Amino acid sequence: SLRIGGQLHQRVSCFEGGQEQPLITQLDPAGNHNGGDLHFGPDGYLYISAGDGGGANDAFDNARFINKGFHAAILRIDVDKKPGSLPPNPHPAVHAGTYTVPADNPFIGATTHHGEKIDPASVRTEIWATGLRNVWRFSFDPPTGRLFAADVGQNLYEEVNLIEKGGDYGWSHREGLHAFDLGPGKDAVPPGFAPKVPIYEYPRTTGLSITGGCVYHGTKFPEFKDAYICADYAFGRVIVLREKNGRWEDEIIAFEPAITGISADPRDGELLFCNMAKGKIMWLAEIEPELEGVLFHENFEDTSVDARGWYDGKSVHIVPGGMRGNCIEYEWTDGSDSVTGSSAKRHLFEATDEVFIRYYLKLSKGWGWSGRSYHPHLTHFMTTENSKWHGPAASHLTLYIEPVNGKLRLAAQDIQNKDAPHGLTQGPLKGGYNGQMFDSADELFTDDSWHCIEAQFKLNTLDLQNDKPNADGIVRGWFDGKLVIDRTDVILRSTDFPNMKFNQFLMAPYFGPGLLPHAQKLWIDEMVVGTKRIGPLPRERRPAKAP
């Protein structure tokens, strides 16, 4: 925008060698609804959006014409003046000889528009699409070439359009999907008027000014792949639009007011957000909510795990490729029962009669199982009845969280009382030990993929007066956020252990002798142990300051 002789104009210019060459300088009757964006398309031509001239209700009667000026449209011009392109029709706004018009522009030679005859020499042949009130940002999706444009509404609706050659998007006879009343003295809707409909609209009750965005092709949020992401400047809603069976479904993923522009980072396809109020370039980031009841948290970003409360084995192999950075790796080589690289590690925590865990597990590509109804062992909880060095082979109570033949298994075992009638089952020995197993109904694990594993264990209460346990202990397991094991009738301790509580975690991946199918690896990341359910990594996002 600039003023010439005290009058407002909108100008498109080319800069080369520090010199400005104006291409179009359009007299602007008002200070709003100006040029909203410009981009080179995949065809090499320059696309430019122009508002309807401003005011309200199409005050200057520009939007429904293709032969008045450079208004209410997306333009397409050839700044390289390629062979075959045509000179523009004369107009006071045109700087003659500075650009040409692609020969396939849709309104070249037009003799009618909206049912009325027009002089083809007066047509703004630069127009690619018309009937747009105030486009605020448009973008091309490189893989498909589709052109998305966000059009700011008058009083009732904001909209997103897929722009097509020669498309009429309805303004000022329509606002979004709805008829718009221009008031008395304005032209009636022409017979046969059939504008292109927006792919998405939202009412002014949920937003006031749409900011167009881009189709997402980054890697941080695979669930957004091929989705269009835009925002509302006033209400701050960041909106994801996904196309399903020809319809577009929305999801609100964040709130950040004053977003004036969204573009893709050419380095990695992640989206960048311009926040005018904060004066910052921002990007999407996950928010880690403040978790309650956390006993310890480990993200395995470095080898200094002992400084964070771990003990026992000395080897820790930290590698990239985790959920948010690095992770811990365990590896078995051919013919070996023991893992290499990382050792078994333990962590004590404040004693509790109910414990939750969340961690992410990834099995290497081509993962093989033991071929038996058990192994590999993986992660365990022990209790205050055991020393800090007790493990699965020598404890009053060990709880197992592990994958077995594709299923999630939670198990409880009492080794020290395997020959006693009052072990963990408060009953006679069965099958060589006192224990119970709880498996998911379905095979869930896929190799070479991160899965979220969660478990809950709550000790049962005791009827000490009658010397018997109550069957009210809890064992629950979640796989990728879905509850797949749910038992609330479990006995985990007998009356011999009224003061038993959980207080130790052990991470010790193990295949029994001769059961390793072949060399393979697994990785663990983003572990949290607490007294309340943690849940999968948060999916709440917001534009955050870019580094």
Coordinates of C-alpha atoms in Angstrom, one line a residue, residues 12-445:
V12 CA 2.7 -5.0 -7.3
S13 CA 6.3 -4.4 -8.1
C14 CA 9.3 -6.4 -9.3
F15 CA 12.7 -5.7 -7.6
E16 CA 15.9 -6.4 -9.4
G17 CA 19.4 -5.1 -8.7
G18 CA 18.0 -2.7 -6.1
Q19 CA 15.6 -1.2 -8.6
E20 CA 11.8 -1.2 -8.3
Q21 CA 9.7 -1.8 -11.4
P22 CA 6.0 -1.4 -10.7
L23 CA 3.7 -3.9 -12.6
I24 CA 0.2 -2.9 -11.4
T25 CA -0.7 0.2 -9.4
Q26 CA -4.4 0.1 -8.6
L27 CA -6.3 3.1 -7.1
D28 CA -7.8 1.9 -3.8
P29 CA -11.1 3.5 -2.6
A30 CA -10.6 2.4 1.0
G31 CA -8.0 1.4 3.5
N32 CA -9.1 -2.2 4.0
H33 CA -9.4 -5.3 1.8
N34 CA -6.1 -4.8 0.0
G35 CA -3.7 -7.3 -1.5
G36 CA -3.6 -10.3 0.7
D37 CA -0.8 -12.4 -0.7
L38 CA 1.3 -13.4 -3.8
H39 CA 3.1 -16.5 -4.8
F40 CA 4.6 -18.1 -7.8
G41 CA 2.6 -21.1 -8.8
P42 CA 4.0 -24.5 -9.9
D43 CA 3.5 -23.3 -13.5
G44 CA 5.9 -20.5 -13.0
Y45 CA 3.3 -17.7 -13.2
L46 CA 2.8 -15.1 -10.5
Y47 CA -0.5 -15.4 -8.6
I48 CA -1.8 -12.3 -6.7
S49 CA -4.8 -11.9 -4.4
A50 CA -6.7 -8.6 -4.4
G51 CA -9.6 -7.6 -2.1
D52 CA -12.9 -6.0 -3.1
G53 CA -11.7 -2.4 -2.5
G54 CA -12.8 -2.2 1.1
G55 CA -15.6 -0.7 3.1
A56 CA -18.4 -3.1 3.8
N57 CA -21.1 -4.9 1.8
D58 CA -19.0 -4.5 -1.4
A59 CA -19.4 -0.8 -1.0
F60 CA -17.7 0.1 -4.3
D61 CA -19.5 -2.6 -6.3
N62 CA -16.3 -4.2 -7.5
A63 CA -16.7 -7.9 -6.5
R64 CA -19.2 -9.1 -9.2
F65 CA -17.3 -7.7 -12.2
I66 CA -14.4 -8.8 -14.3
N67 CA -14.1 -5.6 -16.3
K68 CA -13.7 -2.9 -13.7
G69 CA -10.3 -3.3 -12.1
F70 CA -8.0 -5.4 -10.1
H71 CA -10.5 -6.3 -7.3
A72 CA -12.1 -9.3 -5.5
A73 CA -10.0 -11.8 -7.4
I74 CA -6.9 -13.9 -7.7
L75 CA -4.8 -12.7 -10.6
R76 CA -2.3 -14.7 -12.7
I77 CA 0.3 -12.9 -14.7
D78 CA 3.5 -13.8 -16.6
V79 CA 6.4 -11.6 -15.3
D80 CA 8.8 -13.4 -17.6
K81 CA 6.8 -12.6 -20.7
K82 CA 7.1 -16.0 -22.1
P83 CA 6.5 -16.6 -25.8
G84 CA 2.7 -17.1 -26.4
S85 CA 1.6 -14.9 -23.5
L86 CA -0.6 -12.0 -24.4
P87 CA -0.4 -8.3 -23.5
P88 CA -2.9 -7.1 -20.9
N89 CA -5.9 -5.0 -21.9
P90 CA -5.2 -1.3 -21.3
H91 CA -6.0 0.1 -17.9
P92 CA -4.7 3.0 -15.8
A93 CA -3.4 0.6 -13.3
V94 CA -1.2 -1.3 -15.8
H95 CA 2.4 -0.4 -16.3
A96 CA 2.6 -1.3 -19.9
G97 CA 5.2 -3.7 -21.1
T98 CA 6.1 -5.0 -17.6
Y99 CA 4.2 -8.3 -17.8
T100 CA 2.0 -10.4 -20.0
V101 CA -1.0 -12.6 -19.5
P102 CA -0.8 -16.4 -19.9
A103 CA -2.7 -17.4 -23.0
D104 CA -4.8 -20.0 -21.0
N105 CA -6.2 -17.5 -18.5
P106 CA -9.9 -18.1 -18.3
F107 CA -11.4 -14.7 -19.1
I108 CA -9.5 -13.9 -22.3
G109 CA -12.0 -13.1 -25.0
A110 CA -15.0 -13.2 -22.5
T111 CA -18.1 -11.4 -24.0
T112 CA -20.5 -12.1 -21.1
H113 CA -20.3 -12.3 -17.3
H114 CA -23.2 -13.0 -15.0
G115 CA -25.5 -13.0 -17.9
E116 CA -24.6 -9.5 -19.1
K117 CA -22.7 -8.6 -22.3
I118 CA -19.2 -7.1 -21.8
D119 CA -16.6 -5.8 -24.2
P120 CA -13.7 -8.3 -24.3
A121 CA -11.3 -5.4 -24.6
S122 CA -12.3 -4.2 -21.2
V123 CA -11.9 -7.5 -19.4
R124 CA -9.2 -7.9 -16.8
T125 CA -7.7 -10.9 -18.4
E126 CA -5.3 -11.2 -15.5
I127 CA -8.1 -12.7 -13.4
W128 CA -7.8 -16.4 -12.6
A129 CA -10.7 -16.6 -10.1
T130 CA -13.2 -14.1 -8.9
G131 CA -15.9 -13.5 -6.3
L132 CA -13.5 -13.2 -3.4
R133 CA -14.0 -10.6 -0.7
N134 CA -10.7 -10.3 1.1
V135 CA -8.3 -13.3 0.7
W136 CA -5.9 -13.3 3.6
R137 CA -3.2 -15.7 2.6
F138 CA -3.3 -18.4 0.0
S139 CA -0.9 -21.2 -0.8
F140 CA -0.1 -24.0 -3.2
D141 CA 0.2 -27.6 -2.1
P142 CA 3.4 -28.7 -4.0
P143 CA 2.6 -32.4 -4.5
T144 CA -0.9 -31.8 -5.9
G145 CA -0.7 -28.2 -7.2
R146 CA -4.0 -27.4 -5.5
L147 CA -4.5 -23.7 -4.5
F148 CA -6.0 -23.1 -1.1
A149 CA -7.3 -19.6 -0.2
A150 CA -8.8 -18.3 3.0
D151 CA -11.4 -15.5 2.5
V152 CA -12.3 -13.2 5.4
G153 CA -16.1 -12.8 5.7
Q154 CA -18.3 -9.8 6.2
N155 CA -20.4 -10.4 9.3
L156 CA -21.3 -14.1 9.6
Y157 CA -18.8 -16.6 8.1
E158 CA -15.1 -17.2 7.4
E159 CA -14.2 -19.6 4.6
V160 CA -11.5 -21.7 2.9
N161 CA -11.7 -22.3 -0.8
L162 CA -10.0 -24.5 -3.3
I163 CA -9.3 -22.1 -6.2
E164 CA -9.9 -23.4 -9.7
K165 CA -9.4 -21.8 -13.0
G166 CA -12.3 -19.4 -13.8
G167 CA -14.0 -20.1 -10.5
D168 CA -16.5 -17.6 -9.1
Y169 CA -16.6 -17.9 -5.3
G170 CA -19.8 -16.0 -4.8
W171 CA -19.0 -12.7 -3.1
S172 CA -20.9 -10.4 -2.9
H173 CA -24.0 -12.5 -3.6
R174 CA -22.9 -15.1 -1.1
E175 CA -20.9 -15.2 2.1
G176 CA -19.6 -18.7 2.7
L177 CA -22.4 -21.1 1.8
H178 CA -25.1 -18.6 2.5
A179 CA -26.9 -15.9 0.5
F180 CA -25.7 -12.4 1.3
D181 CA -28.2 -9.5 1.4
L182 CA -26.5 -6.5 -0.2
G183 CA -29.4 -4.2 0.7
P184 CA -31.7 -2.1 -1.5
G185 CA -30.5 -0.8 -4.8
K186 CA -28.0 -3.6 -5.3
D187 CA -28.1 -6.0 -8.3
A188 CA -30.2 -9.1 -7.9
V189 CA -28.6 -12.5 -8.1
P190 CA -28.3 -13.3 -11.8
P191 CA -30.2 -16.2 -13.2
G192 CA -28.3 -19.5 -13.1
F193 CA -25.7 -18.1 -10.6
A194 CA -23.8 -21.1 -9.3
P195 CA -20.7 -20.1 -7.4
K196 CA -18.0 -22.5 -6.2
V197 CA -18.7 -23.5 -2.6
P198 CA -16.0 -23.3 0.1
I199 CA -14.5 -26.5 1.4
Y200 CA -14.9 -25.2 4.9
E201 CA -16.6 -22.4 6.8
Y202 CA -17.0 -21.3 10.4
P203 CA -19.4 -18.8 11.9
R204 CA -18.4 -15.5 13.5
T205 CA -19.3 -17.0 16.9
T206 CA -16.0 -19.0 16.8
G207 CA -13.7 -16.7 14.9
L208 CA -13.6 -13.2 13.3
S209 CA -10.7 -13.2 10.8
I210 CA -9.3 -16.3 9.1
T211 CA -5.6 -16.5 8.3
G212 CA -4.8 -19.0 5.5
G213 CA -2.2 -21.6 5.9
C214 CA -0.6 -24.6 4.2
V215 CA -0.9 -28.3 3.6
Y216 CA 1.3 -30.1 6.1
H217 CA 4.2 -32.2 4.8
G218 CA 6.4 -32.2 7.9
T219 CA 7.4 -35.3 10.0
K220 CA 6.9 -34.2 13.6
F221 CA 3.1 -34.7 13.5
P222 CA 2.4 -37.6 11.1
E223 CA -1.3 -37.4 12.0
F224 CA -1.4 -34.1 10.1
K225 CA 0.1 -35.4 6.9
D226 CA -1.7 -33.9 3.8
A227 CA -4.0 -31.8 6.1
Y228 CA -4.5 -28.1 5.6
I229 CA -3.7 -26.0 8.6
C230 CA -5.0 -22.4 9.1
A231 CA -5.8 -20.1 12.0
D232 CA -8.2 -17.4 13.2
Y233 CA -6.4 -14.1 13.9
A234 CA -8.9 -12.9 16.6
F235 CA -10.0 -16.1 18.4
G236 CA -6.6 -17.8 18.0
R237 CA -7.9 -21.1 16.9
V238 CA -5.4 -23.2 15.0
I239 CA -7.5 -25.4 12.7
V240 CA -6.6 -28.7 10.9
L241 CA -8.7 -29.6 7.9
R242 CA -8.6 -33.2 6.7
E243 CA -10.3 -34.4 3.5
K244 CA -12.3 -37.6 3.9
N245 CA -14.5 -39.0 1.2
G246 CA -14.8 -35.7 -0.5
R247 CA -15.7 -33.8 2.8
W248 CA -13.4 -31.7 5.0
E249 CA -13.4 -32.3 8.7
D250 CA -11.9 -29.9 11.2
E251 CA -10.0 -30.3 14.4
I252 CA -8.9 -27.4 16.7
I253 CA -5.4 -28.2 17.9
A254 CA -4.2 -25.0 19.6
F255 CA -5.1 -21.4 20.5
E256 CA -2.7 -18.6 19.6
P257 CA -4.2 -15.2 18.7
A258 CA -2.6 -12.7 16.2
I259 CA -1.4 -15.2 13.7
T260 CA -1.0 -13.3 10.4
G261 CA 0.8 -15.8 8.3
I262 CA 1.6 -19.5 8.0
S263 CA 4.2 -21.0 5.8
A264 CA 6.2 -24.2 5.4
D265 CA 9.8 -24.3 6.4
P266 CA 11.7 -25.3 3.2
R267 CA 14.2 -27.3 5.3
D268 CA 11.8 -29.8 6.7
G269 CA 8.2 -28.9 5.8
E270 CA 7.3 -28.0 9.4
L271 CA 4.9 -25.0 9.6
L272 CA 6.0 -21.6 10.7
F273 CA 3.6 -19.1 12.2
C274 CA 4.0 -15.3 12.2
N275 CA 2.6 -13.8 15.4
M276 CA 2.2 -10.1 14.9
A277 CA 1.4 -9.2 18.5
K278 CA 4.4 -11.0 19.9
G279 CA 6.7 -10.1 17.0
K280 CA 7.8 -13.8 16.8
I281 CA 8.1 -16.6 14.3
M282 CA 6.7 -19.7 15.9
W283 CA 6.1 -23.3 15.1
L284 CA 4.0 -26.2 16.4
A285 CA 5.2 -27.9 19.5
E286 CA 3.6 -30.3 21.9
I287 CA 2.9 -29.1 25.4
E288 CA 3.9 -31.3 28.2
P289 CA 1.2 -30.9 30.8
E290 CA 2.1 -30.8 34.5
L291 CA 1.7 -34.4 35.6
E292 CA 0.4 -35.2 39.1
G293 CA 1.8 -37.9 41.4
V294 CA 5.0 -38.5 39.4
L295 CA 7.5 -40.7 41.3
F296 CA 10.2 -40.5 38.7
H297 CA 10.5 -39.6 35.0
E298 CA 13.2 -40.6 32.5
N299 CA 13.6 -39.6 28.9
F300 CA 17.0 -41.2 28.3
E301 CA 18.5 -38.2 26.6
D302 CA 22.0 -38.9 27.9
T303 CA 24.0 -41.5 29.8
S304 CA 23.9 -39.7 33.1
V305 CA 21.0 -41.8 34.3
D306 CA 22.7 -42.7 37.7
A307 CA 22.6 -39.1 38.6
R308 CA 18.8 -39.3 38.2
G309 CA 18.4 -42.2 40.7
W310 CA 19.2 -45.3 38.6
Y311 CA 21.6 -47.9 39.9
D312 CA 22.8 -51.5 39.3
G313 CA 24.3 -52.1 35.9
K314 CA 26.9 -49.7 34.6
S315 CA 26.4 -49.8 30.8
V316 CA 23.9 -47.5 29.2
H317 CA 23.6 -47.2 25.4
I318 CA 21.8 -44.1 24.4
V319 CA 21.0 -43.7 20.7
P320 CA 19.0 -41.2 18.6
G321 CA 15.6 -42.0 17.1
G322 CA 13.5 -41.8 20.3
M323 CA 10.0 -40.3 20.6
R324 CA 11.4 -36.8 21.2
G325 CA 15.2 -37.3 20.9
N326 CA 17.3 -40.0 22.3
C327 CA 16.3 -43.4 23.8
I328 CA 17.9 -46.4 25.5
E329 CA 18.8 -49.4 23.4
Y330 CA 19.1 -53.1 24.3
E331 CA 20.6 -55.5 21.8
W332 CA 20.9 -59.3 21.6
T333 CA 23.6 -60.8 19.4
D334 CA 23.2 -64.2 17.8
G335 CA 23.6 -67.1 20.2
S336 CA 23.5 -64.9 23.3
D337 CA 20.9 -64.9 26.1
S338 CA 22.1 -61.7 27.6
V339 CA 21.7 -58.2 26.2
T340 CA 24.7 -56.1 25.2
G341 CA 25.1 -52.3 25.2
S342 CA 22.9 -51.5 28.1
S343 CA 22.7 -53.3 31.5
A344 CA 19.8 -54.0 33.8
K345 CA 18.9 -50.8 35.7
R346 CA 16.9 -50.2 38.8
H347 CA 15.2 -47.2 40.4
L348 CA 13.8 -46.8 43.9
F349 CA 10.8 -44.6 44.5
E350 CA 8.5 -43.5 47.4
A351 CA 6.6 -46.5 48.7
T352 CA 3.0 -46.7 47.5
D353 CA 0.2 -49.3 47.4
E354 CA -0.8 -48.2 43.8
V355 CA 1.6 -47.6 41.0
F356 CA 1.2 -46.5 37.3
I357 CA 3.8 -46.6 34.6
R358 CA 4.0 -45.3 31.0
Y359 CA 6.8 -45.9 28.6
Y360 CA 7.3 -46.2 24.9
L361 CA 8.7 -49.5 23.4
K362 CA 10.0 -50.2 19.9
L363 CA 10.9 -53.7 18.7
S364 CA 13.4 -54.0 15.9
K365 CA 12.3 -54.8 12.3
G366 CA 11.9 -58.5 11.9
W367 CA 11.5 -59.0 15.6
G368 CA 11.2 -62.7 16.6
W369 CA 9.5 -64.2 19.7
S370 CA 10.8 -67.0 21.8
G371 CA 8.3 -69.6 20.5
R372 CA 7.2 -70.3 24.1
S373 CA 4.4 -68.9 26.1
Y374 CA 6.8 -66.7 27.9
H375 CA 9.8 -64.4 27.3
P376 CA 11.2 -61.9 26.7
H377 CA 11.0 -60.5 30.2
L378 CA 11.3 -56.7 30.1
T379 CA 10.3 -54.4 33.0
H380 CA 9.3 -55.1 36.6
F381 CA 8.0 -53.7 39.9
M382 CA 9.1 -55.0 43.3
T383 CA 8.0 -54.2 46.8
T384 CA 9.2 -53.1 50.2
E385 CA 9.3 -56.8 51.3
N386 CA 12.3 -57.3 49.0
S387 CA 15.8 -55.9 49.3
K388 CA 16.9 -53.3 46.8
W389 CA 18.8 -56.1 44.9
H390 CA 16.0 -58.6 44.6
G391 CA 14.7 -59.4 41.2
P392 CA 12.3 -61.7 39.4
A393 CA 14.2 -64.8 40.5
A394 CA 14.2 -64.0 44.2
S395 CA 11.4 -61.8 45.5
H396 CA 8.2 -61.9 47.5
L397 CA 6.3 -60.2 44.6
T398 CA 7.4 -59.3 41.1
L399 CA 5.1 -57.6 38.6
Y400 CA 5.9 -58.0 34.9
I401 CA 5.1 -55.7 32.1
E402 CA 6.2 -57.2 28.8
P403 CA 5.4 -58.2 25.2
V404 CA 4.8 -61.9 24.7
N405 CA 4.0 -63.4 21.3
G406 CA 2.6 -60.0 20.1
K407 CA 0.3 -59.5 23.1
L408 CA 0.7 -57.2 26.1
R409 CA 1.3 -59.3 29.3
L410 CA 1.0 -58.1 32.9
A411 CA 1.9 -60.8 35.4
A412 CA 2.5 -61.2 39.1
Q413 CA 4.8 -63.8 40.6
D414 CA 5.9 -64.8 44.2
I415 CA 9.1 -66.8 44.1
Q416 CA 10.1 -66.6 47.8
N417 CA 6.9 -68.2 48.8
K418 CA 6.5 -70.7 46.0
D419 CA 6.4 -73.6 48.4
A420 CA 4.3 -71.9 51.0
P421 CA 0.5 -72.0 51.3
H422 CA 0.3 -68.3 52.1
G423 CA 2.2 -66.8 49.1
L424 CA 0.7 -64.2 46.9
T425 CA -2.3 -66.3 46.0
Q426 CA -3.1 -67.3 49.6
G427 CA -3.5 -70.8 48.4
P428 CA -1.6 -73.9 47.4
L429 CA 1.3 -73.9 44.9
K430 CA 0.2 -74.3 41.3
G431 CA 2.4 -74.8 38.3
G432 CA 5.7 -74.4 40.1
Y433 CA 5.0 -71.0 41.5
N434 CA 2.4 -68.7 43.0
G435 CA 1.5 -66.3 40.2
Q436 CA -1.0 -65.0 37.8
M437 CA -0.9 -63.8 34.2
F438 CA -3.1 -61.2 32.4
D439 CA -2.8 -60.9 28.6
S440 CA -4.4 -58.7 26.1
A441 CA -7.0 -60.5 23.9
D442 CA -5.3 -59.5 20.7
E443 CA -1.8 -59.4 19.3
L444 CA -0.9 -55.7 19.4
F445 CA 2.8 -55.2 18.8

